[in-house]
Coordinates of C-alpha atoms in Angstrom, one line a residue:
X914 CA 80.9 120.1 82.4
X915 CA 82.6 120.5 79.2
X916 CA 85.5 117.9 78.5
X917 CA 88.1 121.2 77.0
X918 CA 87.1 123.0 80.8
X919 CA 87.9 119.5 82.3
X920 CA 91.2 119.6 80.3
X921 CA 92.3 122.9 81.2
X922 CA 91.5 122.5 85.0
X923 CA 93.0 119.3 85.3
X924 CA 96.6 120.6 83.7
X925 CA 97.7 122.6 87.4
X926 CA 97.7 118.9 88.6
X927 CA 100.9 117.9 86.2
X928 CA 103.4 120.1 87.7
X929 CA 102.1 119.4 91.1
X930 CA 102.4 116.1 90.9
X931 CA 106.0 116.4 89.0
X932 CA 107.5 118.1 91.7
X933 CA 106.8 115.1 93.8
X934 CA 109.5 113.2 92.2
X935 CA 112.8 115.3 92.7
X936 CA 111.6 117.1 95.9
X937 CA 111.1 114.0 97.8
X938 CA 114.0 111.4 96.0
X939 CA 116.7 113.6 94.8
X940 CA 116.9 116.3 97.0
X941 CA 117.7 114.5 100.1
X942 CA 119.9 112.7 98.4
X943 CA 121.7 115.7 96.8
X944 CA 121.6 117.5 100.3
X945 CA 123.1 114.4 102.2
X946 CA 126.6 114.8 100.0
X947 CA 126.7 118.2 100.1
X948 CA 129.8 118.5 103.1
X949 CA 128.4 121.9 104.9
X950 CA 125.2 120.2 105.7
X951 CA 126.0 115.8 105.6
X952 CA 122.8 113.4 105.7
X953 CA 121.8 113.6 109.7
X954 CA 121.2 117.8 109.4
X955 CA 119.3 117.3 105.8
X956 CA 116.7 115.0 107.4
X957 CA 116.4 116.8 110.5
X958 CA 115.9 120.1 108.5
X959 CA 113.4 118.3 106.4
X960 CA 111.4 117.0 109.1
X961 CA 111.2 120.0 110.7
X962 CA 110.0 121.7 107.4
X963 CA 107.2 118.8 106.7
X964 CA 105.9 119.3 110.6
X965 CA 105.6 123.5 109.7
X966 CA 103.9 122.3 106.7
X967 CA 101.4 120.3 107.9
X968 CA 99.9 123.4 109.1
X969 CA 99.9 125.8 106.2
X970 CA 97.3 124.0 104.7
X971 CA 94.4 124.3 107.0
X972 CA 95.5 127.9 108.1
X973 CA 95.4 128.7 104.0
X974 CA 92.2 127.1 103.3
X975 CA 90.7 129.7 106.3
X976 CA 92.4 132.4 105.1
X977 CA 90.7 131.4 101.1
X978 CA 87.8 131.3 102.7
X979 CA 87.5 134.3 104.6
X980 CA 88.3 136.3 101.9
X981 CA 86.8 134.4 98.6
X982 CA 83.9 137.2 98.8
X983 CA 87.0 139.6 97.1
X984 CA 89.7 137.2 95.9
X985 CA 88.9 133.9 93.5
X986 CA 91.0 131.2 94.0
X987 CA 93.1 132.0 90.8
X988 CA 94.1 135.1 92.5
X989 CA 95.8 132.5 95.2
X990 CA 97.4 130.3 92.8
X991 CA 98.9 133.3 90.7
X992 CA 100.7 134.1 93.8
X993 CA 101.5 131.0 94.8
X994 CA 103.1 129.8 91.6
X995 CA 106.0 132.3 91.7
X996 CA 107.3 131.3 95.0
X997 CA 106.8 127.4 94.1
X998 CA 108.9 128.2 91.3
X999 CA 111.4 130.1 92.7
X1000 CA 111.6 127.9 96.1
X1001 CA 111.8 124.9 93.7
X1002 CA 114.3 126.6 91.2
X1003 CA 116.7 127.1 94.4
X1004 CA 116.1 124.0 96.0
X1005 CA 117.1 121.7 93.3
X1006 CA 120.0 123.8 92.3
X1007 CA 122.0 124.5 95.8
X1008 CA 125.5 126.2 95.5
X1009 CA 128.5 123.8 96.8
X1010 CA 128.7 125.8 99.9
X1011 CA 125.0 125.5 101.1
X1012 CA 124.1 124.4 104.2
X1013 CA 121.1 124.0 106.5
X1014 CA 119.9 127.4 106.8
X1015 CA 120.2 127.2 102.7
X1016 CA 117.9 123.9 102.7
X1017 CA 115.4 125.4 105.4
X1018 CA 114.6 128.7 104.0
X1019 CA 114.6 126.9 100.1
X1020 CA 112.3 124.0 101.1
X1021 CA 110.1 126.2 103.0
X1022 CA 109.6 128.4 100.5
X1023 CA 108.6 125.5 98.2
X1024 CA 106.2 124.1 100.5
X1025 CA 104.3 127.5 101.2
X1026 CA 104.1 127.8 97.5
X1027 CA 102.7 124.8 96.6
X1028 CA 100.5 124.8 99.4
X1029 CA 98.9 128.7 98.0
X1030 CA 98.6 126.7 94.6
X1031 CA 97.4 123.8 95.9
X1032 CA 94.8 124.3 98.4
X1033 CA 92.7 127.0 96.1
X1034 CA 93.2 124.6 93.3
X1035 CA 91.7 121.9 94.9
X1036 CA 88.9 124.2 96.4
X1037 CA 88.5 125.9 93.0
X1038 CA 87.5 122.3 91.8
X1039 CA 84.5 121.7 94.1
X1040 CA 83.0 124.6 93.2
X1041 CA 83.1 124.2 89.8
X1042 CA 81.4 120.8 90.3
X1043 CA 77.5 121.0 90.8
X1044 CA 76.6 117.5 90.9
X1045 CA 77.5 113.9 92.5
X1046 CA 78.7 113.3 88.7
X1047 CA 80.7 116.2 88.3
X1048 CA 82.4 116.2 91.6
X1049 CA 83.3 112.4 90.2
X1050 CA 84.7 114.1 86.8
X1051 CA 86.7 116.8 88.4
X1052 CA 88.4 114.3 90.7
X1053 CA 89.2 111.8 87.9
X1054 CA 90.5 114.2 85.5
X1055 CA 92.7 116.0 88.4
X1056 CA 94.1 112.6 89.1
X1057 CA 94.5 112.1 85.2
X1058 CA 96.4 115.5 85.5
X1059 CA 98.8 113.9 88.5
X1060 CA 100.0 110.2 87.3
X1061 CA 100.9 111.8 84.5
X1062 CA 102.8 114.6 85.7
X1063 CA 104.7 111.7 87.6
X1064 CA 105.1 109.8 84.6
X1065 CA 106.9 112.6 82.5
X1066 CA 109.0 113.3 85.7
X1067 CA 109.9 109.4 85.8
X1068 CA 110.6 109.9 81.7
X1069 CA 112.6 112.6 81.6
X1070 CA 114.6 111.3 85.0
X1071 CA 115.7 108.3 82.7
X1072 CA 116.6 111.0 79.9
X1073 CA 118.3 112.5 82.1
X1074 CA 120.9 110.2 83.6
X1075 CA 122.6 111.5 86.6
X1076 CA 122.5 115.5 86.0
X1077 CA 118.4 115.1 86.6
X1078 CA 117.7 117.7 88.7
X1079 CA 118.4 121.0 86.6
X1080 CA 116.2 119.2 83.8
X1081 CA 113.3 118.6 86.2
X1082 CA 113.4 122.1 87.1
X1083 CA 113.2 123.3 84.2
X1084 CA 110.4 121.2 83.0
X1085 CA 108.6 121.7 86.3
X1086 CA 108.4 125.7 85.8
X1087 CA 107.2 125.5 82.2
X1088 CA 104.6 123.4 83.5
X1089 CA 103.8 125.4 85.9
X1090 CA 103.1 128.4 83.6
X1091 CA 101.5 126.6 80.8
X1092 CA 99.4 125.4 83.2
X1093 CA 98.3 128.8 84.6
X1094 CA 97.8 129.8 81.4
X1095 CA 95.1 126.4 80.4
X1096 CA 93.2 127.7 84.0
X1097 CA 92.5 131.1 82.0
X1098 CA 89.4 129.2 80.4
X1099 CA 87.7 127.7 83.4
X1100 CA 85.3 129.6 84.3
X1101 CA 85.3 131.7 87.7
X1102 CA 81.7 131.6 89.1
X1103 CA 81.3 134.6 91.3
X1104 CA 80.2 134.6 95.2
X1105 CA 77.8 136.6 96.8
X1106 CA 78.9 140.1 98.2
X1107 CA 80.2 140.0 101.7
X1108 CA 83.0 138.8 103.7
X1109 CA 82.0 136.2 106.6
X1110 CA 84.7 134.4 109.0
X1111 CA 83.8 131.9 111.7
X1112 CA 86.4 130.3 114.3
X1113 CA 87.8 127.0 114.2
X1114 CA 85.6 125.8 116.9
X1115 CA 82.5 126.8 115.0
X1116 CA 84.1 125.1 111.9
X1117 CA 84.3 122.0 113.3
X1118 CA 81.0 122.1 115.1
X1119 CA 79.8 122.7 111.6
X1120 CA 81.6 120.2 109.5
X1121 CA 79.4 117.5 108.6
X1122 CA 80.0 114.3 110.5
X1123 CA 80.3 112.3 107.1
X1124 CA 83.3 115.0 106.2
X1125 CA 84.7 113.8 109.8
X1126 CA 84.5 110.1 109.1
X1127 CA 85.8 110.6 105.7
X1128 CA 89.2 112.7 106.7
X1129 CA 90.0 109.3 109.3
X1130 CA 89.4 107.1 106.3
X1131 CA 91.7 109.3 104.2
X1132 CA 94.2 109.0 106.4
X1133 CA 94.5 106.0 107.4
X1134 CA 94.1 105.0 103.4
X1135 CA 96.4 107.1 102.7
X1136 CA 99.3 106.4 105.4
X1137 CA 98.5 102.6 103.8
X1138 CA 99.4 103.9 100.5
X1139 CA 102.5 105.6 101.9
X1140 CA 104.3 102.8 103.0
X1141 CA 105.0 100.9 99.7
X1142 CA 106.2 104.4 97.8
X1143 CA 108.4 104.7 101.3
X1144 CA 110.1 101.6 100.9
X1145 CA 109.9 100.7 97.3
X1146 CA 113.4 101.5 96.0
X1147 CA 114.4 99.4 99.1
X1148 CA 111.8 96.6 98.1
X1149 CA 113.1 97.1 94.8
X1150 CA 117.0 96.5 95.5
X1151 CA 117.6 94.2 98.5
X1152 CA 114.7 91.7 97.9
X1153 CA 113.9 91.8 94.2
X1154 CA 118.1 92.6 93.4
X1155 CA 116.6 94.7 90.5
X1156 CA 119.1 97.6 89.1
X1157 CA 117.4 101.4 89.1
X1158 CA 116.7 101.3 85.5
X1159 CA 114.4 98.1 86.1
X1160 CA 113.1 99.9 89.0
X1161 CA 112.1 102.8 86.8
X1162 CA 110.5 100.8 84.2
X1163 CA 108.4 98.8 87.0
X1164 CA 107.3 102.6 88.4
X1165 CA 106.3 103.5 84.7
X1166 CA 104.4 100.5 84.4
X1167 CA 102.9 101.3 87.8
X1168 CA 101.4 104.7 86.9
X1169 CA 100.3 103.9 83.3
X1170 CA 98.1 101.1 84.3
X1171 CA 96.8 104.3 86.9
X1172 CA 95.7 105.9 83.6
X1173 CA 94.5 103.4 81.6
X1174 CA 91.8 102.2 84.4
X1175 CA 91.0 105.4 85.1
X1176 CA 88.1 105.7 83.1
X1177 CA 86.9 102.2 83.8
X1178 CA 86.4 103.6 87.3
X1179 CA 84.7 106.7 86.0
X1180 CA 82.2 104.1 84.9
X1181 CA 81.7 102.3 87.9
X1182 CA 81.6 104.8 90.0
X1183 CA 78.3 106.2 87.9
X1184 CA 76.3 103.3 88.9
X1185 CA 77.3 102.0 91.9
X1186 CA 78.6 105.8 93.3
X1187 CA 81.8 106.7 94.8
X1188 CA 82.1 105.0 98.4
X1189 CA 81.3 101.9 96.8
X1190 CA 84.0 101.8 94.0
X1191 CA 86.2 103.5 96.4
X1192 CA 85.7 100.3 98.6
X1193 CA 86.1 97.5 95.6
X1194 CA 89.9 99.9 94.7
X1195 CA 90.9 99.5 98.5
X1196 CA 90.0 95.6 98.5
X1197 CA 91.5 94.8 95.3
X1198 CA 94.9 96.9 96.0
X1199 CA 95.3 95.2 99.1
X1200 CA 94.4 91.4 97.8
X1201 CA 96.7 92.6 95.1
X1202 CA 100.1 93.8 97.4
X1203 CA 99.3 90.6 99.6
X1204 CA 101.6 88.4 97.0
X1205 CA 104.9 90.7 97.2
X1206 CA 105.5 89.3 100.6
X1207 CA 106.5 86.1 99.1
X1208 CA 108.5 87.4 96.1
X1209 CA 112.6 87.3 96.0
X1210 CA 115.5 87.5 93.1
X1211 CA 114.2 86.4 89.9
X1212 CA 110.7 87.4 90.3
X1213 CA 110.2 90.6 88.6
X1214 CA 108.1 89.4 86.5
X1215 CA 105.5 88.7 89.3
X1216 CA 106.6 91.9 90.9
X1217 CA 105.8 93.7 87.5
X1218 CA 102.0 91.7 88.1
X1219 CA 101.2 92.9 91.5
X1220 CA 102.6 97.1 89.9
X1221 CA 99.9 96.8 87.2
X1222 CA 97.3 95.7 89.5
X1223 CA 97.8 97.9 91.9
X1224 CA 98.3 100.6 90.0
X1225 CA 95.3 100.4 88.4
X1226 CA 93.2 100.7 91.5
X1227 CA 95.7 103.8 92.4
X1228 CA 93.0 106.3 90.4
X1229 CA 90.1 105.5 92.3
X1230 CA 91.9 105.0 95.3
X1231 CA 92.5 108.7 94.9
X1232 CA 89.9 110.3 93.2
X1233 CA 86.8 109.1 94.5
X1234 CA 87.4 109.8 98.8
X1235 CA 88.6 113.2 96.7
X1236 CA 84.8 113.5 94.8
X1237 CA 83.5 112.4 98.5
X1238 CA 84.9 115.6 100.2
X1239 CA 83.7 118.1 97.3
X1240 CA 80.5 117.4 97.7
X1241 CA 80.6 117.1 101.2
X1242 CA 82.8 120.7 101.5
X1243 CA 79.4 122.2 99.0
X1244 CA 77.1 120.5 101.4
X1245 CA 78.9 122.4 104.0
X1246 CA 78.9 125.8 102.3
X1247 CA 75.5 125.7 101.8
X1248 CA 74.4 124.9 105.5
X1249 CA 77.0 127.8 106.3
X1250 CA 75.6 130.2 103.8
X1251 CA 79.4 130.8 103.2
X1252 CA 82.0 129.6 101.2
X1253 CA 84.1 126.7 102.9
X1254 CA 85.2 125.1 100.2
X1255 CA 89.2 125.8 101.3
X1256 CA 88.9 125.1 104.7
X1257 CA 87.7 121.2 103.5
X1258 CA 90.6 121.0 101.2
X1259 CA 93.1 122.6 103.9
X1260 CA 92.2 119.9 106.0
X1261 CA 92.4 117.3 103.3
X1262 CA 95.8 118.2 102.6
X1263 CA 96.7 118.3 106.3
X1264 CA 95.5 114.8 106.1
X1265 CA 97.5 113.2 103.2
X1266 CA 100.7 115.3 104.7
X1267 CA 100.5 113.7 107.9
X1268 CA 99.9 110.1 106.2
X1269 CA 103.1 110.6 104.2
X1270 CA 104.8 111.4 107.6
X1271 CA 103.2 108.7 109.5
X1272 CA 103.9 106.0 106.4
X1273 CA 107.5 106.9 106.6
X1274 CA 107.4 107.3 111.0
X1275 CA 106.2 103.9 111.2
X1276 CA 107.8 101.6 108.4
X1277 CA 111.6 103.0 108.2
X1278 CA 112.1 102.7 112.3
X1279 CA 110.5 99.0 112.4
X1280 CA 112.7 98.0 109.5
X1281 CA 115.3 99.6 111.5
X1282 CA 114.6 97.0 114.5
X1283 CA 116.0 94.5 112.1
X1284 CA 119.7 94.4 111.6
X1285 CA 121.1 94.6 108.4
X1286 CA 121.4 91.7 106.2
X1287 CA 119.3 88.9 106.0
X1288 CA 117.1 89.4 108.6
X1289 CA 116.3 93.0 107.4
X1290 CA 115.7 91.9 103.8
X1291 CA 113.4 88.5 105.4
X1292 CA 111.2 91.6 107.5
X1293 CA 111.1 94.1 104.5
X1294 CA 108.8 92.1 102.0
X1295 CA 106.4 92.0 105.2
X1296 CA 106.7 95.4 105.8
X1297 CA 106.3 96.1 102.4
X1298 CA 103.4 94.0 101.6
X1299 CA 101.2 93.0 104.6
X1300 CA 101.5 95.8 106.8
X1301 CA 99.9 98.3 104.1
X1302 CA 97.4 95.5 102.8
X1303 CA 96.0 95.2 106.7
X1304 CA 95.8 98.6 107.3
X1305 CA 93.7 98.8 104.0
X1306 CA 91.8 95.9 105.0
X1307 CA 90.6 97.7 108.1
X1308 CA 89.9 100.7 105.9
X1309 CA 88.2 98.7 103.7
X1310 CA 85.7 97.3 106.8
X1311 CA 85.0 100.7 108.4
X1312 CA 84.1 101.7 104.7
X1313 CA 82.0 99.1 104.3
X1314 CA 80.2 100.5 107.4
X1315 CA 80.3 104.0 107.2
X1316 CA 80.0 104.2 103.5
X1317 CA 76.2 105.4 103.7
X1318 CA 77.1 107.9 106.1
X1319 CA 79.7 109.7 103.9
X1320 CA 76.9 111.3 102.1
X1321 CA 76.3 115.0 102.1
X1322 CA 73.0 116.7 104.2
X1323 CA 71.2 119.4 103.3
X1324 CA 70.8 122.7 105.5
X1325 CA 67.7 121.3 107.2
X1326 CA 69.2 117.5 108.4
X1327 CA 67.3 116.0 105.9
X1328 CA 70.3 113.1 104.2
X1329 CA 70.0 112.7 100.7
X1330 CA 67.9 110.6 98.4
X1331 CA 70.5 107.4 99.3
X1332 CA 69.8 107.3 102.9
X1333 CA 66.9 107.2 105.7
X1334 CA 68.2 109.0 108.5
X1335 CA 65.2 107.8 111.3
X1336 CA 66.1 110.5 113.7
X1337 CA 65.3 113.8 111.0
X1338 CA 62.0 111.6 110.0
X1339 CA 61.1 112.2 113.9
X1340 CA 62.0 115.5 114.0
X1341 CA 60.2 116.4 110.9
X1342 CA 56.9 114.4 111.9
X1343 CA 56.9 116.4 115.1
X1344 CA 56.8 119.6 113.6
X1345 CA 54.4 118.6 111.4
X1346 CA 52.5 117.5 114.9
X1347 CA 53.1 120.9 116.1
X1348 CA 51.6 122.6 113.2
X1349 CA 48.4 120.8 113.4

């Protein structure tokens, strides 16, 4: 693929990725001090909005898919954007006097928004992609697209001061449409005629098992990679006593060093192939986090150490389980005969919603166990550091297992050039048996 069709694809990742900053730090927090609403209602509203999301995703993707014989998936996102726009433009700028319904119908419209730009962008990707390498370039420059979307969020929060929010929206929606504008020059292969629909049951009995193995491994990575951005600020403050403009600086740090290895994994992951670099960027993140549980005042400077290192796996710990599940969506639309490209992302989104929920379901109530003071900031570093970096460990050893088996299949069984699967070599000698 061209690098300027790689550049103008990858650009829809920026404001995606910028939006993550304000919707999920400073609109709680401006919600919580708003009096018609307080902080109890604004994270009861907002879990209740993240559950109805979890399911937009999957149901999208099978809607995109049933109907990408008549609508490509820039149709989707040009319908999408609006109401991510609008939803975000109202969200991050509430009247005094808003309350919960306010929040709920705002929030929702956000998420339903960014889950119709989303969910064909990503699908829109893998089929662009026609080989192992491209899937790999898509995915990297996609991710490219992301840290720094969250870098120029993180820059202009800093410009901001305290009024951020009205600047982050407006920065979000113009790059939301220059970014619709860049996707004009990718190309929009067309589909054969037809539209096709199968249930969820026959879905699932189609999926290949390496796409099933691969969406657990995504989410237990990714609730692993959840916990740290859950408790940083809190990491951050009560253990490493560092003010918010440190804090900002070491989050800078972190997603630069995200962008400047990027490529190196590019690299890597041509000769050894994605599962494998996947598996060094899970080992080396979590050998890397391992030292934070020992850290207190006075060590930013360490802290700074273990940012940049584990940043810099942070690009292929996203991109290349990302490259995994486009090729194994394409396997799947050509077993099908039918596009299914959606539904694989649907459910890949699904999955890194759920680890977001989970990360924060699992490390906010144990701190919680702790009461406040010493013994919480003694339990936080551990909570922080070790409980992430052993999940990841145990990703890291059913990788190392399975990572042969995340491999697509063709529409007769047969695995590709990179595995012997003994049981289609049976098969196949039989009917060869047969035939004589």
């Amino acid at each position: 693929m061209h690098r300027r069709r790689l550049i103008a694809y990858a650009g829809m990742a920026m404001p995606l990725a910028f939006l993550g900053l304000p919707l999920y730090v400073y609109v709680p927090a401006t919600y919580a001090q708003l009096p018609a609403i307080g902080l109890t209602m604004t994270g009861l509203v907002l879990f209740g909005a993240r559950l109805l999301d979890l399911l937009t995703d999957p149901a999208a993707g099978l809607l995109l898919d049933r109907w990408r014989y008549r609508v490509h998936p820039f149709v989707w996102m040009l319908i999408g954007a609006p109401l991510l726009g609008a939803g975000a433009s109202w969200l991050f700028t509430p009247p005094p006097d808003a309350g919960a319904l306010y929040l709920l119908l705002t929030v929702s419209l956000t998420y339903a928004g960014w889950t119709l730009v989303a969910v064909p962008y990503f699908a829109w990707g893998a089929e662009l992609a026609e080989t192992p390498s491209d899937h790999r370039r898509v995915a990297t420059w996609r991710e490219a697209g992301s840290v720094l979307g969250a870098v120029a969020a993180l820059l202009l929060t800093a410009a901001a001061a305290r009024d951020a929010l009205p600047v982050l929206r407006d920065a979000m929606l113009w790059l939301l449409a220059l970014a619709l504008l860049m996707l004009v020059g990718v190309p929009r292969r067309p589909m054969a005629n037809g539209i096709v629909g199968v249930s969820w049951t026959e879905l699932w009995r189609h999926t290949p098992s390496g796409m099933r193995r691969l969406l657990g491994l995504h989410l237990l990575n990714a609730t692993a990679a959840s916990m740290p951005a859950t408790l940083f600020v809190l990491y951050a403050a009560q253990v490493l006593q560092l003010s918010e403009r440190h804090t900002g600086i070491l989050l800078l740090l972190y997603f630069l060093s995200a962008v400047a290895a990027l490529p190196l994994w590019l690299a890597l992951a041509r000769r050894v192939g994605e599962s494998d670099t996947w598996l060094l960027a899970i080992l080396l993140c979590a050998v890397a986090f391992l030292p934070a549980a020992f850290l207190g005042t006075g060590d930013a400077d360490w802290f700074a150490l273990v940012c940049l290192l584990t940043g810099a796996t942070l690009g292929a710990d996203i991109a290349m389980p990302a490259a995994l599940q486009a090729q194994l969506a394409r396997a799947q639309s050509e077993r099908l005969g039918m596009p299914r490209h959606a539904s694989a992302f649907g459910l890949w989104g699904m999955a890194s919603k759920l680890a977001m929920a989970a990360a924060a379901g699992i490390s906010l109530p144990l701190l919680s166990q702790f009461d406040a003071g010493e013994a919480r900031s003694a339990a936080l570093p551990w909570l922080y550091a070790w409980l992430p970096a052993s999940i990841k460990l145990l990703v890291a050893a059913l990788l190392w297992r399975q990572r042969r088996l995340l491999l697509p299949a063709d529409i007769d069984g047969e695995v590709t050039r990179h595995e012997t699967n003994a049981t289609d070599n049976e098969r196949l000698a039989d009917a060869a048996a047969r035939r004589l």
